[in-house]
mmCIF file of C-alpha atoms in Angstrom:
data_model
loop_
_atom_site.group_PDB
_atom_site.id
_atom_site.type_symbol
_atom_site.label_atom_id
_atom_site.label_comp_id
_atom_site.label_asym_id
_atom_site.label_seq_id
_atom_site.Cartn_x
_atom_site.Cartn_y
_atom_site.Cartn_z
ATOM 1 C CA UNK A 1 -74.835 -52.693 32.676
ATOM 2 C CA UNK A 2 -72.365 -55.380 31.698
ATOM 3 C CA UNK A 3 -68.614 -54.985 31.655
ATOM 4 C CA UNK A 4 -67.650 -51.997 29.533
ATOM 5 C CA UNK A 5 -64.758 -49.613 29.029
ATOM 6 C CA UNK A 6 -66.498 -46.351 28.059
ATOM 7 C CA UNK A 7 -63.173 -44.598 27.678
ATOM 8 C CA UNK A 8 -59.635 -45.991 27.936
ATOM 9 C CA UNK A 9 -58.586 -46.878 31.457
ATOM 10 C CA UNK A 10 -62.085 -46.827 32.980
ATOM 11 C CA UNK A 11 -63.827 -50.202 33.361
ATOM 12 C CA UNK A 12 -67.425 -50.481 34.548
ATOM 13 C CA UNK A 13 -69.102 -53.792 35.284
ATOM 14 C CA UNK A 14 -72.407 -54.955 36.778
ATOM 15 C CA UNK A 15 -73.835 -51.493 37.368
ATOM 16 C CA UNK A 16 -77.362 -50.311 36.677
ATOM 17 C CA UNK A 17 -77.528 -47.448 34.216
ATOM 18 C CA UNK A 18 -77.887 -43.778 35.111
ATOM 19 C CA UNK A 19 -76.494 -43.782 38.625
ATOM 20 C CA UNK A 20 -75.952 -40.320 40.099
ATOM 21 C CA UNK A 21 -73.497 -39.150 42.727
ATOM 22 C CA UNK A 22 -76.378 -37.807 44.795
ATOM 23 C CA UNK A 23 -77.834 -41.331 44.982
ATOM 24 C CA UNK A 24 -75.167 -41.919 47.656
ATOM 25 C CA UNK A 25 -74.673 -40.415 51.112
ATOM 26 C CA UNK A 26 -71.185 -41.558 52.159
ATOM 27 C CA UNK A 27 -67.902 -42.187 50.318
ATOM 28 C CA UNK A 28 -65.097 -44.093 52.051
ATOM 29 C CA UNK A 29 -61.506 -43.818 50.843
ATOM 30 C CA UNK A 30 -58.419 -45.839 51.545
ATOM 31 C CA UNK A 31 -55.471 -43.466 51.992
ATOM 32 C CA UNK A 32 -52.104 -44.880 50.881
ATOM 33 C CA UNK A 33 -51.871 -45.203 47.075
ATOM 34 C CA UNK A 34 -55.532 -44.156 46.809
ATOM 35 C CA UNK A 35 -56.046 -40.638 48.148
ATOM 36 C CA UNK A 36 -52.286 -40.068 48.287
ATOM 37 C CA UNK A 37 -49.370 -40.974 46.030
ATOM 38 C CA UNK A 38 -47.269 -43.061 48.430
ATOM 39 C CA UNK A 39 -47.314 -45.984 50.823
ATOM 40 C CA UNK A 40 -46.275 -44.036 53.916
ATOM 41 C CA UNK A 41 -44.783 -47.031 55.709
ATOM 42 C CA UNK A 42 -42.424 -47.698 52.790
ATOM 43 C CA UNK A 43 -41.250 -44.093 52.767
ATOM 44 C CA UNK A 44 -40.723 -44.110 56.545
ATOM 45 C CA UNK A 45 -38.609 -47.241 56.121
ATOM 46 C CA UNK A 46 -36.459 -45.400 53.604
ATOM 47 C CA UNK A 47 -35.258 -43.201 56.454
ATOM 48 C CA UNK A 48 -33.543 -46.192 58.062
ATOM 49 C CA UNK A 49 -32.395 -47.883 54.861
ATOM 50 C CA UNK A 50 -35.061 -50.597 54.976
ATOM 51 C CA UNK A 51 -37.410 -49.491 52.202
ATOM 52 C CA UNK A 52 -36.847 -52.509 49.946
ATOM 53 C CA UNK A 53 -37.512 -54.965 52.753
ATOM 54 C CA UNK A 54 -40.624 -53.192 54.017
ATOM 55 C CA UNK A 55 -41.970 -52.437 50.525
ATOM 56 C CA UNK A 56 -41.764 -56.117 49.574
ATOM 57 C CA UNK A 57 -44.012 -57.013 52.528
ATOM 58 C CA UNK A 58 -46.388 -54.140 51.709
ATOM 59 C CA UNK A 59 -46.706 -55.244 48.086
ATOM 60 C CA UNK A 60 -47.395 -58.857 49.052
ATOM 61 C CA UNK A 61 -50.048 -57.750 51.553
ATOM 62 C CA UNK A 62 -51.771 -55.433 49.056
ATOM 63 C CA UNK A 63 -51.806 -58.141 46.400
ATOM 64 C CA UNK A 64 -53.418 -60.525 48.894
ATOM 65 C CA UNK A 65 -50.434 -62.875 48.929
ATOM 66 C CA UNK A 66 -50.056 -62.249 52.676
ATOM 67 C CA UNK A 67 -53.527 -62.799 54.086
ATOM 68 C CA UNK A 68 -52.857 -61.717 57.680
ATOM 69 C CA UNK A 69 -52.631 -57.926 57.379
ATOM 70 C CA UNK A 70 -52.131 -57.457 61.121
ATOM 71 C CA UNK A 71 -49.128 -59.778 61.151
ATOM 72 C CA UNK A 72 -47.635 -58.113 58.078
ATOM 73 C CA UNK A 73 -48.045 -54.675 59.650
ATOM 74 C CA UNK A 74 -46.430 -55.750 62.914
ATOM 75 C CA UNK A 75 -43.491 -57.221 60.966
ATOM 76 C CA UNK A 76 -43.002 -53.954 59.107
ATOM 77 C CA UNK A 77 -43.403 -51.784 62.204
ATOM 78 C CA UNK A 78 -40.721 -53.753 64.030
ATOM 79 C CA UNK A 79 -38.275 -52.702 61.320
ATOM 80 C CA UNK A 80 -39.077 -49.032 61.936
ATOM 81 C CA UNK A 81 -38.008 -48.850 65.560
ATOM 82 C CA UNK A 82 -35.907 -45.741 66.077
ATOM 83 C CA UNK A 83 -37.300 -43.718 63.162
ATOM 84 C CA UNK A 84 -37.649 -40.149 64.449
ATOM 85 C CA UNK A 85 -40.563 -37.736 64.372
ATOM 86 C CA UNK A 86 -38.367 -35.543 62.162
ATOM 87 C CA UNK A 87 -38.219 -38.419 59.668
ATOM 88 C CA UNK A 88 -42.035 -38.678 59.726
ATOM 89 C CA UNK A 89 -42.332 -34.946 59.143
ATOM 90 C CA UNK A 90 -39.950 -35.202 56.213
ATOM 91 C CA UNK A 91 -42.111 -37.866 54.587
ATOM 92 C CA UNK A 92 -45.237 -35.758 55.153
ATOM 93 C CA UNK A 93 -43.838 -32.505 53.782
ATOM 94 C CA UNK A 94 -41.481 -33.746 51.058
ATOM 95 C CA UNK A 95 -43.028 -36.946 49.688
ATOM 96 C CA UNK A 96 -46.750 -37.080 50.463
ATOM 97 C CA UNK A 97 -48.974 -35.586 47.778
ATOM 98 C CA UNK A 98 -52.663 -35.948 47.017
ATOM 99 C CA UNK A 99 -53.257 -38.157 44.019
ATOM 100 C CA UNK A 100 -54.572 -36.475 40.853
ATOM 101 C CA UNK A 101 -58.278 -35.754 41.055
ATOM 102 C CA UNK A 102 -58.523 -36.350 44.819
ATOM 103 C CA UNK A 103 -59.482 -32.786 45.699
ATOM 104 C CA UNK A 104 -61.885 -32.523 42.759
ATOM 105 C CA UNK A 105 -63.675 -35.775 43.613
ATOM 106 C CA UNK A 106 -63.977 -34.996 47.311
ATOM 107 C CA UNK A 107 -65.290 -31.507 46.523
ATOM 108 C CA UNK A 108 -67.853 -32.928 44.082
ATOM 109 C CA UNK A 109 -69.000 -35.462 46.688
ATOM 110 C CA UNK A 110 -69.354 -32.770 49.327
ATOM 111 C CA UNK A 111 -71.293 -30.548 46.914
ATOM 112 C CA UNK A 112 -73.648 -33.468 46.192
ATOM 113 C CA UNK A 113 -74.288 -33.889 49.928
ATOM 114 C CA UNK A 114 -72.078 -36.881 50.708
ATOM 115 C CA UNK A 115 -70.047 -37.241 53.888
ATOM 116 C CA UNK A 116 -66.455 -38.410 53.457
ATOM 117 C CA UNK A 117 -64.648 -41.123 55.422
ATOM 118 C CA UNK A 118 -60.915 -41.857 55.355
ATOM 119 C CA UNK A 119 -60.309 -45.389 56.614
ATOM 120 C CA UNK A 120 -56.713 -46.538 56.496
ATOM 121 C CA UNK A 121 -54.359 -49.306 57.478
ATOM 122 C CA UNK A 122 -51.805 -46.505 57.519
ATOM 123 C CA UNK A 123 -51.055 -43.972 60.189
ATOM 124 C CA UNK A 124 -52.898 -41.158 61.946
ATOM 125 C CA UNK A 125 -49.799 -38.949 61.701
ATOM 126 C CA UNK A 126 -50.426 -38.685 57.952
ATOM 127 C CA UNK A 127 -54.197 -39.263 57.918
ATOM 128 C CA UNK A 128 -54.869 -36.173 60.049
ATOM 129 C CA UNK A 129 -52.894 -34.099 57.534
ATOM 130 C CA UNK A 130 -54.893 -35.497 54.603
ATOM 131 C CA UNK A 131 -58.193 -34.955 56.417
ATOM 132 C CA UNK A 132 -57.264 -31.323 57.019
ATOM 133 C CA UNK A 133 -56.339 -30.812 53.358
ATOM 134 C CA UNK A 134 -59.655 -32.205 52.123
ATOM 135 C CA UNK A 135 -62.038 -31.296 54.995
ATOM 136 C CA UNK A 136 -62.840 -34.986 55.522
ATOM 137 C CA UNK A 137 -65.636 -35.760 57.989
ATOM 138 C CA UNK A 138 -64.601 -39.102 59.534
ATOM 139 C CA UNK A 139 -61.284 -40.884 59.975
ATOM 140 C CA UNK A 140 -59.997 -44.215 61.258
ATOM 141 C CA UNK A 141 -56.327 -45.204 61.119
ATOM 142 C CA UNK A 142 -53.481 -46.637 63.182
ATOM 143 C CA UNK A 143 -51.691 -44.546 65.816
ATOM 144 C CA UNK A 144 -47.916 -44.947 65.907
ATOM 145 C CA UNK A 145 -46.401 -45.305 69.357
ATOM 146 C CA UNK A 146 -43.745 -42.625 69.855
ATOM 147 C CA UNK A 147 -41.426 -42.359 72.847
ATOM 148 C CA UNK A 148 -38.572 -39.901 73.207
ATOM 149 C CA UNK A 149 -39.211 -38.529 69.740
ATOM 150 C CA UNK A 150 -38.837 -41.907 67.997
ATOM 151 C CA UNK A 151 -40.970 -44.851 66.959
ATOM 152 C CA UNK A 152 -41.054 -47.812 69.323
ATOM 153 C CA UNK A 153 -42.077 -50.204 66.557
ATOM 154 C CA UNK A 154 -45.558 -50.549 68.064
ATOM 155 C CA UNK A 155 -49.019 -49.014 67.854
ATOM 156 C CA UNK A 156 -51.262 -47.345 70.435
ATOM 157 C CA UNK A 157 -54.398 -49.243 71.457
ATOM 158 C CA UNK A 158 -57.481 -47.199 70.551
ATOM 159 C CA UNK A 159 -61.098 -47.494 71.687
ATOM 160 C CA UNK A 160 -61.984 -49.641 68.670
ATOM 161 C CA UNK A 161 -58.788 -51.748 68.667
ATOM 162 C CA UNK A 162 -55.141 -51.584 67.683
ATOM 163 C CA UNK A 163 -54.930 -52.263 63.949
ATOM 164 C CA UNK A 164 -57.269 -51.098 61.189
ATOM 165 C CA UNK A 165 -57.218 -54.115 58.867
ATOM 166 C CA UNK A 166 -59.696 -55.158 56.195
ATOM 167 C CA UNK A 167 -62.298 -56.340 58.702
ATOM 168 C CA UNK A 168 -62.031 -53.095 60.653
ATOM 169 C CA UNK A 169 -62.370 -51.054 57.463
ATOM 170 C CA UNK A 170 -65.623 -52.851 56.711
ATOM 171 C CA UNK A 171 -66.854 -52.467 60.282
ATOM 172 C CA UNK A 172 -66.019 -48.742 60.225
ATOM 173 C CA UNK A 173 -67.919 -48.183 56.984
ATOM 174 C CA UNK A 174 -70.979 -49.910 58.420
ATOM 175 C CA UNK A 175 -70.633 -48.098 61.752
ATOM 176 C CA UNK A 176 -70.529 -44.668 60.109
ATOM 177 C CA UNK A 177 -73.447 -45.605 57.860
ATOM 178 C CA UNK A 178 -75.423 -46.612 60.947
ATOM 179 C CA UNK A 179 -74.551 -43.347 62.700
ATOM 180 C CA UNK A 180 -75.777 -41.489 59.619
ATOM 181 C CA UNK A 181 -78.929 -43.637 59.521
ATOM 182 C CA UNK A 182 -78.250 -44.718 55.950
ATOM 183 C CA UNK A 183 -78.093 -48.114 54.261
ATOM 184 C CA UNK A 184 -74.820 -49.723 53.102
ATOM 185 C CA UNK A 185 -76.173 -49.490 49.557
ATOM 186 C CA UNK A 186 -75.928 -45.702 49.882
ATOM 187 C CA UNK A 187 -72.155 -45.930 50.418
ATOM 188 C CA UNK A 188 -69.235 -45.847 47.979
ATOM 189 C CA UNK A 189 -65.940 -47.519 48.941
ATOM 190 C CA UNK A 190 -62.725 -46.809 47.051
ATOM 191 C CA UNK A 191 -59.359 -48.533 47.430
ATOM 192 C CA UNK A 192 -56.434 -50.274 45.773
ATOM 193 C CA UNK A 193 -55.348 -53.218 47.924
ATOM 194 C CA UNK A 194 -56.632 -56.554 49.183
ATOM 195 C CA UNK A 195 -57.384 -55.101 52.619
ATOM 196 C CA UNK A 196 -59.914 -52.771 50.958
ATOM 197 C CA UNK A 197 -62.008 -55.614 49.560
ATOM 198 C CA UNK A 198 -64.122 -56.203 52.706
ATOM 199 C CA UNK A 199 -65.383 -52.606 52.805
ATOM 200 C CA UNK A 200 -65.758 -52.514 49.033
ATOM 201 C CA UNK A 201 -67.896 -55.632 49.248
ATOM 202 C CA UNK A 202 -70.138 -54.062 51.900
ATOM 203 C CA UNK A 203 -70.746 -50.819 49.987
ATOM 204 C CA UNK A 204 -73.342 -50.145 47.353
ATOM 205 C CA UNK A 205 -70.625 -49.138 44.894
ATOM 206 C CA UNK A 206 -67.059 -50.465 44.869
ATOM 207 C CA UNK A 207 -64.307 -48.536 43.081
ATOM 208 C CA UNK A 208 -60.735 -49.680 42.433
ATOM 209 C CA UNK A 209 -58.115 -46.996 41.844
ATOM 210 C CA UNK A 210 -54.909 -48.051 40.050
ATOM 211 C CA UNK A 211 -55.442 -51.219 42.024
ATOM 212 C CA UNK A 212 -53.948 -54.678 42.376
ATOM 213 C CA UNK A 213 -55.342 -57.260 39.919
ATOM 214 C CA UNK A 214 -57.546 -59.025 42.479
ATOM 215 C CA UNK A 215 -59.122 -55.711 43.482
ATOM 216 C CA UNK A 216 -59.719 -54.574 39.897
ATOM 217 C CA UNK A 217 -61.413 -57.887 39.142
ATOM 218 C CA UNK A 218 -63.925 -57.531 41.971
ATOM 219 C CA UNK A 219 -64.694 -53.811 41.732
ATOM 220 C CA UNK A 220 -67.737 -52.465 39.921
ATOM 221 C CA UNK A 221 -65.692 -49.513 38.680
ATOM 222 C CA UNK A 222 -61.951 -49.738 38.000
ATOM 223 C CA UNK A 223 -60.007 -46.545 37.311
ATOM 224 C CA UNK A 224 -56.825 -47.821 35.690
ATOM 225 C CA UNK A 225 -55.671 -44.574 34.074
ATOM 226 C CA UNK A 226 -56.067 -40.969 35.128
ATOM 227 C CA UNK A 227 -57.193 -39.414 38.405
ATOM 228 C CA UNK A 228 -59.691 -40.230 41.129
ATOM 229 C CA UNK A 229 -62.173 -37.779 39.662
ATOM 230 C CA UNK A 230 -62.745 -40.133 36.740
ATOM 231 C CA UNK A 231 -65.437 -41.631 38.965
ATOM 232 C CA UNK A 232 -67.458 -38.578 37.998
ATOM 233 C CA UNK A 233 -67.615 -39.925 34.435
ATOM 234 C CA UNK A 234 -69.709 -42.767 35.845
ATOM 235 C CA UNK A 235 -71.678 -40.814 38.457
ATOM 236 C CA UNK A 236 -72.216 -37.415 36.880
ATOM 237 C CA UNK A 237 -75.080 -35.494 38.481
#
């Protein structure tokens, strides 16, 4: 199937016809600005009056203008030193919301037999909450270092590494696929920023959601208007 826009705001390119959701076994989601409505790090920065500064770095990283995601994350984290756990809780309860169609798409995937992976360059503090809301099977994200009830500006080293960047997102997708004994072609990867491109490139189906221009251009499905569940217009079972 060549590039088409079957309905406004939904672009499909280079896909074979008549794909079904049940053709896949795993769907991997980015979290910030994909499954949820905010970039958590920007909202955390708002608590210390540094949102504009941090958001500018986030935007440049997501557009691919800053190519070293790890460096950009460390720069932003350093600006968050002293943010309290109460501030994090405020972001989680007052600002974080699931994006439209997130629950419907995840439920449809689960009904069709897919496992669900959340893989994020964001933070476990929020990712665990999202996984609980949606009954997500697998998660990988960055763990904020907290001492005395406040952020240190660093991250906790985990068994797989310290920072979940684009390369780690791809590796995680392939690792989970291997654990499930499925092929990468049986995976869907969905994201919005440049650090999602490696895992999107490894998956059998790549989906951009309200994404940056470079991501929309490379995705097989681009949802530019409406909710996440618009993927079901392409993969109806």
